[in-house]
Amino acid sequence: MKAKVLVYDVKTKKQEIVEQEIPEMPSFDFKKPLDPDKVKNVLLNAGLIADISEVEA
Amino acid sequence: MVGYAAGAPLGTSIERGELNIDYLELVAYTEVSGTSVQSVSFTGLDLDTDRAYLLLGFGREDSTGAMNVGLQVNGDTTATNYYVQWLLANNAAVSSTRSNNHYLFSTSAAGQFMFNIWILATDQTLANKPRGNYQASEPSSSAANAWSGTWVWDQNANVTSIQVMCSTAHLGTYSRFLLFKVIQ
């Protein structure tokens, strides 16, 4: 897709906004809730819980 | 003995009777104006020669929606060629993960953010993958976020250009960036 890009050349000190073909960028959720199963496994492996049922309760 | 002359500019040192001046040189200052963009690209760079770059940024999302902000180099737009490990603090909540893309942080709709990243070249003979450490924040009175992390471009090559690459084309006007290099 075409996207606007501000290009700054450090050698000439000149800048311009151009249209460039760039692929669609992926989305990423920095605040995605933690996977409950992964959290349980971390707690289990760290010895903080004896079994999963403690978390389920 | 290394001493610092009173009143000397930051980084000015006097060593063994010689005046050595090591400092950061501003090689680029640019501001988005007229229209929002998806990317800001700095060209004409040479990391192998310059050894390190410091990029400072202040930006704003132009009120459309959440946007991720990341760093790419040499026009390599393949997101999976980058890895980022980050720690995010949001009020009392702290989260962390490693992501296989170029995103350093995110900003909310109409959010304003700041970031800085040091990009360093490692020795050519030791798999010269450019690496960086960064801090980023979205200061806000109601929902402030702060990131700390590390970034790597998973390629063995010199860096000749740097792109601030967003997930959407809504990096708004008045966003501004300063790029420094080290003078030896």
mmCIF file of C-alpha atoms in Angstrom:
data_model
loop_
_atom_site.group_PDB
_atom_site.id
_atom_site.type_symbol
_atom_site.label_atom_id
_atom_site.label_comp_id
_atom_site.label_asym_id
_atom_site.label_seq_id
_atom_site.Cartn_x
_atom_site.Cartn_y
_atom_site.Cartn_z
ATOM 1 C CA MET A 1 0.000 0.000 0.000
ATOM 2 C CA LYS A 2 1.076 3.586 -0.499
ATOM 3 C CA ALA A 3 1.943 5.508 2.655
ATOM 4 C CA LYS A 4 3.258 8.966 3.388
ATOM 5 C CA VAL A 5 6.830 9.002 4.676
ATOM 6 C CA LEU A 6 8.806 11.972 5.916
ATOM 7 C CA VAL A 7 12.336 11.476 4.581
ATOM 8 C CA TYR A 8 15.229 13.432 6.095
ATOM 9 C CA ASP A 9 18.653 13.192 4.440
ATOM 10 C CA VAL A 10 21.308 13.858 7.083
ATOM 11 C CA LYS A 11 23.906 14.698 4.419
ATOM 12 C CA THR A 12 21.934 17.378 2.610
ATOM 13 C CA LYS A 13 19.811 18.384 5.638
ATOM 14 C CA LYS A 14 16.814 18.349 3.323
ATOM 15 C CA GLN A 15 13.469 16.765 4.037
ATOM 16 C CA GLU A 16 10.398 15.937 2.034
ATOM 17 C CA ILE A 17 7.195 13.964 2.418
ATOM 18 C CA VAL A 18 6.941 11.251 -0.218
ATOM 19 C CA GLU A 19 4.577 8.397 -0.943
ATOM 20 C CA GLN A 20 6.253 5.018 -0.627
ATOM 21 C CA GLU A 21 5.052 1.483 -1.121
ATOM 22 C CA ILE A 22 5.229 -0.281 2.234
ATOM 23 C CA PRO A 23 3.548 -3.483 3.357
ATOM 24 C CA GLU A 24 0.721 -3.383 5.842
ATOM 25 C CA MET A 25 2.243 -3.313 9.293
ATOM 26 C CA PRO A 26 1.070 -5.945 11.800
ATOM 27 C CA SER A 27 -0.966 -4.931 14.807
ATOM 28 C CA PHE A 28 0.270 -5.710 18.295
ATOM 29 C CA ASP A 29 -1.524 -5.312 21.620
ATOM 30 C CA PHE A 30 0.864 -4.303 24.379
ATOM 31 C CA LYS A 31 -1.916 -4.627 26.936
ATOM 32 C CA LYS A 32 -3.221 -8.000 25.925
ATOM 33 C CA PRO A 33 -4.268 -9.825 29.093
ATOM 34 C CA LEU A 34 -1.918 -12.534 30.212
ATOM 35 C CA ASP A 35 -2.771 -16.071 29.164
ATOM 36 C CA PRO A 36 -4.268 -17.673 32.332
ATOM 37 C CA ASP A 37 -2.776 -21.061 31.494
ATOM 38 C CA LYS A 38 0.703 -19.564 31.133
ATOM 39 C CA VAL A 39 0.298 -17.746 34.461
ATOM 40 C CA LYS A 40 -0.742 -20.986 36.153
ATOM 41 C CA ASN A 41 2.247 -22.813 34.730
ATOM 42 C CA VAL A 42 4.626 -20.076 35.861
ATOM 43 C CA LEU A 43 3.211 -20.240 39.380
ATOM 44 C CA LEU A 44 3.369 -24.021 39.322
ATOM 45 C CA ASN A 45 6.937 -24.182 38.020
ATOM 46 C CA ALA A 46 8.067 -21.599 40.559
ATOM 47 C CA GLY A 47 6.672 -23.744 43.339
ATOM 48 C CA LEU A 48 4.292 -21.027 44.456
ATOM 49 C CA ILE A 49 1.317 -23.344 44.095
ATOM 50 C CA ALA A 50 1.094 -27.103 44.472
ATOM 51 C CA ASP A 51 -1.383 -27.738 41.705
ATOM 52 C CA ILE A 52 -3.663 -25.960 39.306
ATOM 53 C CA SER A 53 -6.698 -26.458 41.513
ATOM 54 C CA GLU A 54 -5.370 -23.809 43.896
ATOM 55 C CA VAL A 55 -5.681 -21.283 41.110
ATOM 56 C CA GLU A 56 -9.017 -22.563 39.927
ATOM 57 C CA ALA A 57 -10.382 -22.092 43.439
ATOM 58 C CA MET B 1 43.807 11.643 35.024
ATOM 59 C CA VAL B 2 40.669 12.930 33.462
ATOM 60 C CA GLY B 3 39.395 16.305 34.521
ATOM 61 C CA TYR B 4 36.634 18.573 33.465
ATOM 62 C CA ALA B 5 37.359 22.240 32.937
ATOM 63 C CA ALA B 6 35.114 24.558 34.904
ATOM 64 C CA GLY B 7 32.534 26.071 32.627
ATOM 65 C CA ALA B 8 33.418 23.752 29.777
ATOM 66 C CA PRO B 9 30.693 22.340 27.576
ATOM 67 C CA LEU B 10 29.313 18.991 28.612
ATOM 68 C CA GLY B 11 31.688 16.272 27.484
ATOM 69 C CA THR B 12 34.759 18.467 27.225
ATOM 70 C CA SER B 13 37.637 16.742 28.953
ATOM 71 C CA ILE B 14 41.284 17.508 29.602
ATOM 72 C CA GLU B 15 43.402 14.386 29.632
ATOM 73 C CA ARG B 16 47.184 14.340 29.967
ATOM 74 C CA GLY B 17 47.422 17.921 28.838
ATOM 75 C CA GLU B 18 45.402 17.331 25.711
ATOM 76 C CA LEU B 19 42.021 18.759 25.022
ATOM 77 C CA ASN B 20 39.749 15.936 23.920
ATOM 78 C CA ILE B 21 36.259 16.864 22.941
ATOM 79 C CA ASP B 22 33.789 13.993 22.887
ATOM 80 C CA TYR B 23 30.232 15.000 22.421
ATOM 81 C CA LEU B 24 26.997 14.344 20.627
ATOM 82 C CA GLU B 25 26.390 16.058 17.332
ATOM 83 C CA LEU B 26 22.850 16.783 16.235
ATOM 84 C CA VAL B 27 22.672 15.371 12.720
ATOM 85 C CA ALA B 28 18.949 15.749 12.161
ATOM 86 C CA TYR B 29 15.994 17.624 13.512
ATOM 87 C CA THR B 30 12.710 17.189 11.757
ATOM 88 C CA GLU B 31 9.079 17.875 12.399
ATOM 89 C CA VAL B 32 6.000 16.423 10.747
ATOM 90 C CA SER B 33 4.055 19.259 9.161
ATOM 91 C CA GLY B 34 1.188 19.645 6.753
ATOM 92 C CA THR B 35 -0.028 16.062 6.894
ATOM 93 C CA SER B 36 0.181 12.983 9.073
ATOM 94 C CA VAL B 37 2.613 10.261 8.016
ATOM 95 C CA GLN B 38 3.194 6.589 8.764
ATOM 96 C CA SER B 39 6.952 6.763 8.912
ATOM 97 C CA VAL B 40 9.863 9.130 9.410
ATOM 98 C CA SER B 41 13.049 8.028 7.665
ATOM 99 C CA PHE B 42 16.600 9.266 8.278
ATOM 100 C CA THR B 43 18.885 8.491 5.353
ATOM 101 C CA GLY B 44 22.602 8.965 4.693
ATOM 102 C CA LEU B 45 23.752 7.241 7.888
ATOM 103 C CA ASP B 46 26.754 4.992 8.558
ATOM 104 C CA LEU B 47 26.571 3.243 11.906
ATOM 105 C CA ASP B 48 29.873 1.402 11.425
ATOM 106 C CA THR B 49 31.639 4.750 11.222
ATOM 107 C CA ASP B 50 29.530 6.678 13.700
ATOM 108 C CA ARG B 51 29.426 3.786 16.238
ATOM 109 C CA ALA B 52 26.230 4.937 17.961
ATOM 110 C CA TYR B 53 23.079 6.938 17.375
ATOM 111 C CA LEU B 54 20.712 8.506 19.863
ATOM 112 C CA LEU B 55 17.203 9.151 18.590
ATOM 113 C CA LEU B 56 14.797 11.277 20.610
ATOM 114 C CA GLY B 57 11.174 11.580 19.633
ATOM 115 C CA PHE B 58 8.056 13.381 20.667
ATOM 116 C CA GLY B 59 4.905 12.471 18.802
ATOM 117 C CA ARG B 60 1.170 12.427 18.721
ATOM 118 C CA GLU B 61 -1.472 10.163 17.278
ATOM 119 C CA ASP B 62 -3.825 12.267 15.224
ATOM 120 C CA SER B 63 -6.960 11.138 17.112
ATOM 121 C CA THR B 64 -7.971 8.166 14.955
ATOM 122 C CA GLY B 65 -7.164 5.236 17.229
ATOM 123 C CA ALA B 66 -4.459 3.303 19.008
ATOM 124 C CA MET B 67 -1.146 3.149 17.170
ATOM 125 C CA ASN B 68 2.046 1.165 17.620
ATOM 126 C CA VAL B 69 5.366 2.922 17.154
ATOM 127 C CA GLY B 70 8.504 1.027 16.218
ATOM 128 C CA LEU B 71 11.943 1.217 14.720
ATOM 129 C CA GLN B 72 13.130 -0.269 11.443
ATOM 130 C CA VAL B 73 16.423 0.176 9.613
ATOM 131 C CA ASN B 74 17.718 0.115 6.041
ATOM 132 C CA GLY B 75 14.149 0.083 4.739
ATOM 133 C CA ASP B 76 13.687 -3.480 6.001
ATOM 134 C CA THR B 77 9.891 -3.542 6.414
ATOM 135 C CA THR B 78 9.717 -7.213 7.393
ATOM 136 C CA ALA B 79 8.502 -6.889 10.956
ATOM 137 C CA THR B 80 9.645 -10.390 11.910
ATOM 138 C CA ASN B 81 13.271 -9.401 11.298
ATOM 139 C CA TYR B 82 13.144 -7.508 14.581
ATOM 140 C CA TYR B 83 12.854 -8.552 18.219
ATOM 141 C CA VAL B 84 11.899 -6.411 21.172
ATOM 142 C CA GLN B 85 11.914 -7.288 24.871
ATOM 143 C CA TRP B 86 9.994 -4.782 26.938
ATOM 144 C CA LEU B 87 8.689 -4.000 30.395
ATOM 145 C CA LEU B 88 5.535 -1.912 30.655
ATOM 146 C CA ALA B 89 4.310 -0.097 33.737
ATOM 147 C CA ASN B 90 0.705 1.078 33.748
ATOM 148 C CA ASN B 91 -0.402 2.429 37.127
ATOM 149 C CA ALA B 92 0.163 -0.522 39.511
ATOM 150 C CA ALA B 93 0.213 -3.096 36.715
ATOM 151 C CA VAL B 94 3.491 -4.326 35.291
ATOM 152 C CA SER B 95 3.747 -6.591 32.266
ATOM 153 C CA SER B 96 6.494 -7.870 30.062
ATOM 154 C CA THR B 97 7.104 -10.016 27.046
ATOM 155 C CA ARG B 98 9.328 -10.549 24.036
ATOM 156 C CA SER B 99 7.750 -9.713 20.718
ATOM 157 C CA ASN B 100 8.915 -10.670 17.245
ATOM 158 C CA ASN B 101 8.350 -7.315 15.584
ATOM 159 C CA HIS B 102 9.786 -3.808 15.531
ATOM 160 C CA TYR B 103 7.318 -2.119 17.893
ATOM 161 C CA LEU B 104 8.797 -0.298 20.861
ATOM 162 C CA PHE B 105 5.542 0.945 22.406
ATOM 163 C CA SER B 106 1.991 1.990 21.653
ATOM 164 C CA THR B 107 -0.030 5.138 22.024
ATOM 165 C CA SER B 108 -3.743 5.593 22.469
ATOM 166 C CA ALA B 109 -6.056 7.655 20.274
ATOM 167 C CA ALA B 110 -4.898 11.267 20.376
ATOM 168 C CA GLY B 111 -2.134 10.136 22.694
ATOM 169 C CA GLN B 112 1.151 11.986 23.014
ATOM 170 C CA PHE B 113 4.358 10.089 23.557
ATOM 171 C CA MET B 114 8.081 10.489 24.064
ATOM 172 C CA PHE B 115 10.896 8.032 23.525
ATOM 173 C CA ASN B 116 14.632 7.714 23.278
ATOM 174 C CA ILE B 117 16.723 4.876 21.911
ATOM 175 C CA TRP B 118 20.458 4.293 21.713
ATOM 176 C CA ILE B 119 21.450 2.210 18.702
ATOM 177 C CA LEU B 120 24.855 0.592 18.877
ATOM 178 C CA ALA B 121 26.946 -1.317 16.363
ATOM 179 C CA THR B 122 28.734 -4.380 17.641
ATOM 180 C CA ASP B 123 31.953 -5.699 16.171
ATOM 181 C CA GLN B 124 31.715 -6.945 12.584
ATOM 182 C CA THR B 125 33.454 -10.171 13.488
ATOM 183 C CA LEU B 126 30.982 -10.896 16.245
ATOM 184 C CA ALA B 127 27.804 -10.963 14.176
ATOM 185 C CA ASN B 128 27.231 -7.274 13.837
ATOM 186 C CA LYS B 129 23.546 -7.134 14.624
ATOM 187 C CA PRO B 130 22.618 -3.571 15.499
ATOM 188 C CA ARG B 131 21.070 -3.411 18.957
ATOM 189 C CA GLY B 132 19.410 -0.715 20.976
ATOM 190 C CA ASN B 133 18.119 0.105 24.428
ATOM 191 C CA TYR B 134 15.125 2.355 24.811
ATOM 192 C CA GLN B 135 12.696 4.093 27.089
ATOM 193 C CA ALA B 136 9.282 5.320 26.046
ATOM 194 C CA SER B 137 6.304 6.876 27.731
ATOM 195 C CA GLU B 138 2.818 8.119 27.120
ATOM 196 C CA PRO B 139 2.540 10.688 29.886
ATOM 197 C CA SER B 140 -1.048 11.343 30.863
ATOM 198 C CA SER B 141 -2.978 12.498 33.886
ATOM 199 C CA SER B 142 -5.281 9.487 33.696
ATOM 200 C CA ALA B 143 -3.565 6.573 31.957
ATOM 201 C CA ALA B 144 0.184 7.006 31.882
ATOM 202 C CA ASN B 145 2.305 4.212 30.430
ATOM 203 C CA ALA B 146 6.057 3.767 30.658
ATOM 204 C CA TRP B 147 8.171 1.282 28.714
ATOM 205 C CA SER B 148 11.735 0.145 29.089
ATOM 206 C CA GLY B 149 13.201 -2.332 26.679
ATOM 207 C CA THR B 150 15.745 -3.563 24.224
ATOM 208 C CA TRP B 151 15.571 -3.868 20.437
ATOM 209 C CA VAL B 152 17.573 -5.825 17.881
ATOM 210 C CA TRP B 153 17.569 -5.998 14.095
ATOM 211 C CA ASP B 154 18.238 -9.643 13.347
ATOM 212 C CA GLN B 155 20.565 -8.991 10.414
ATOM 213 C CA ASN B 156 24.330 -8.828 10.189
ATOM 214 C CA ALA B 157 24.852 -5.527 8.410
ATOM 215 C CA ASN B 158 25.695 -1.871 8.744
ATOM 216 C CA VAL B 159 22.870 0.610 9.330
ATOM 217 C CA THR B 160 22.562 3.250 6.622
ATOM 218 C CA SER B 161 19.078 4.514 7.372
ATOM 219 C CA ILE B 162 16.626 4.513 10.279
ATOM 220 C CA GLN B 163 12.839 4.495 10.050
ATOM 221 C CA VAL B 164 10.385 5.312 12.799
ATOM 222 C CA MET B 165 7.619 3.019 11.504
ATOM 223 C CA CYS B 166 4.083 3.169 12.890
ATOM 224 C CA SER B 167 1.286 0.642 12.542
ATOM 225 C CA THR B 168 -1.022 3.255 11.025
ATOM 226 C CA ALA B 169 -0.578 6.400 8.957
ATOM 227 C CA HIS B 170 -1.548 8.647 11.843
ATOM 228 C CA LEU B 171 1.717 10.041 13.167
ATOM 229 C CA GLY B 172 0.414 13.551 13.463
ATOM 230 C CA THR B 173 1.708 16.988 12.685
ATOM 231 C CA TYR B 174 3.965 18.569 15.304
ATOM 232 C CA SER B 175 5.624 15.203 15.939
ATOM 233 C CA ARG B 176 9.344 15.918 16.106
ATOM 234 C CA PHE B 177 12.551 13.926 16.162
ATOM 235 C CA LEU B 178 16.175 14.619 16.980
ATOM 236 C CA LEU B 179 18.980 12.315 15.845
ATOM 237 C CA PHE B 180 22.463 12.546 17.369
ATOM 238 C CA LYS B 181 25.722 10.793 16.617
ATOM 239 C CA VAL B 182 28.844 10.488 18.722
ATOM 240 C CA ILE B 183 31.846 12.614 17.793
ATOM 241 C CA GLN B 184 35.188 11.089 18.765
#
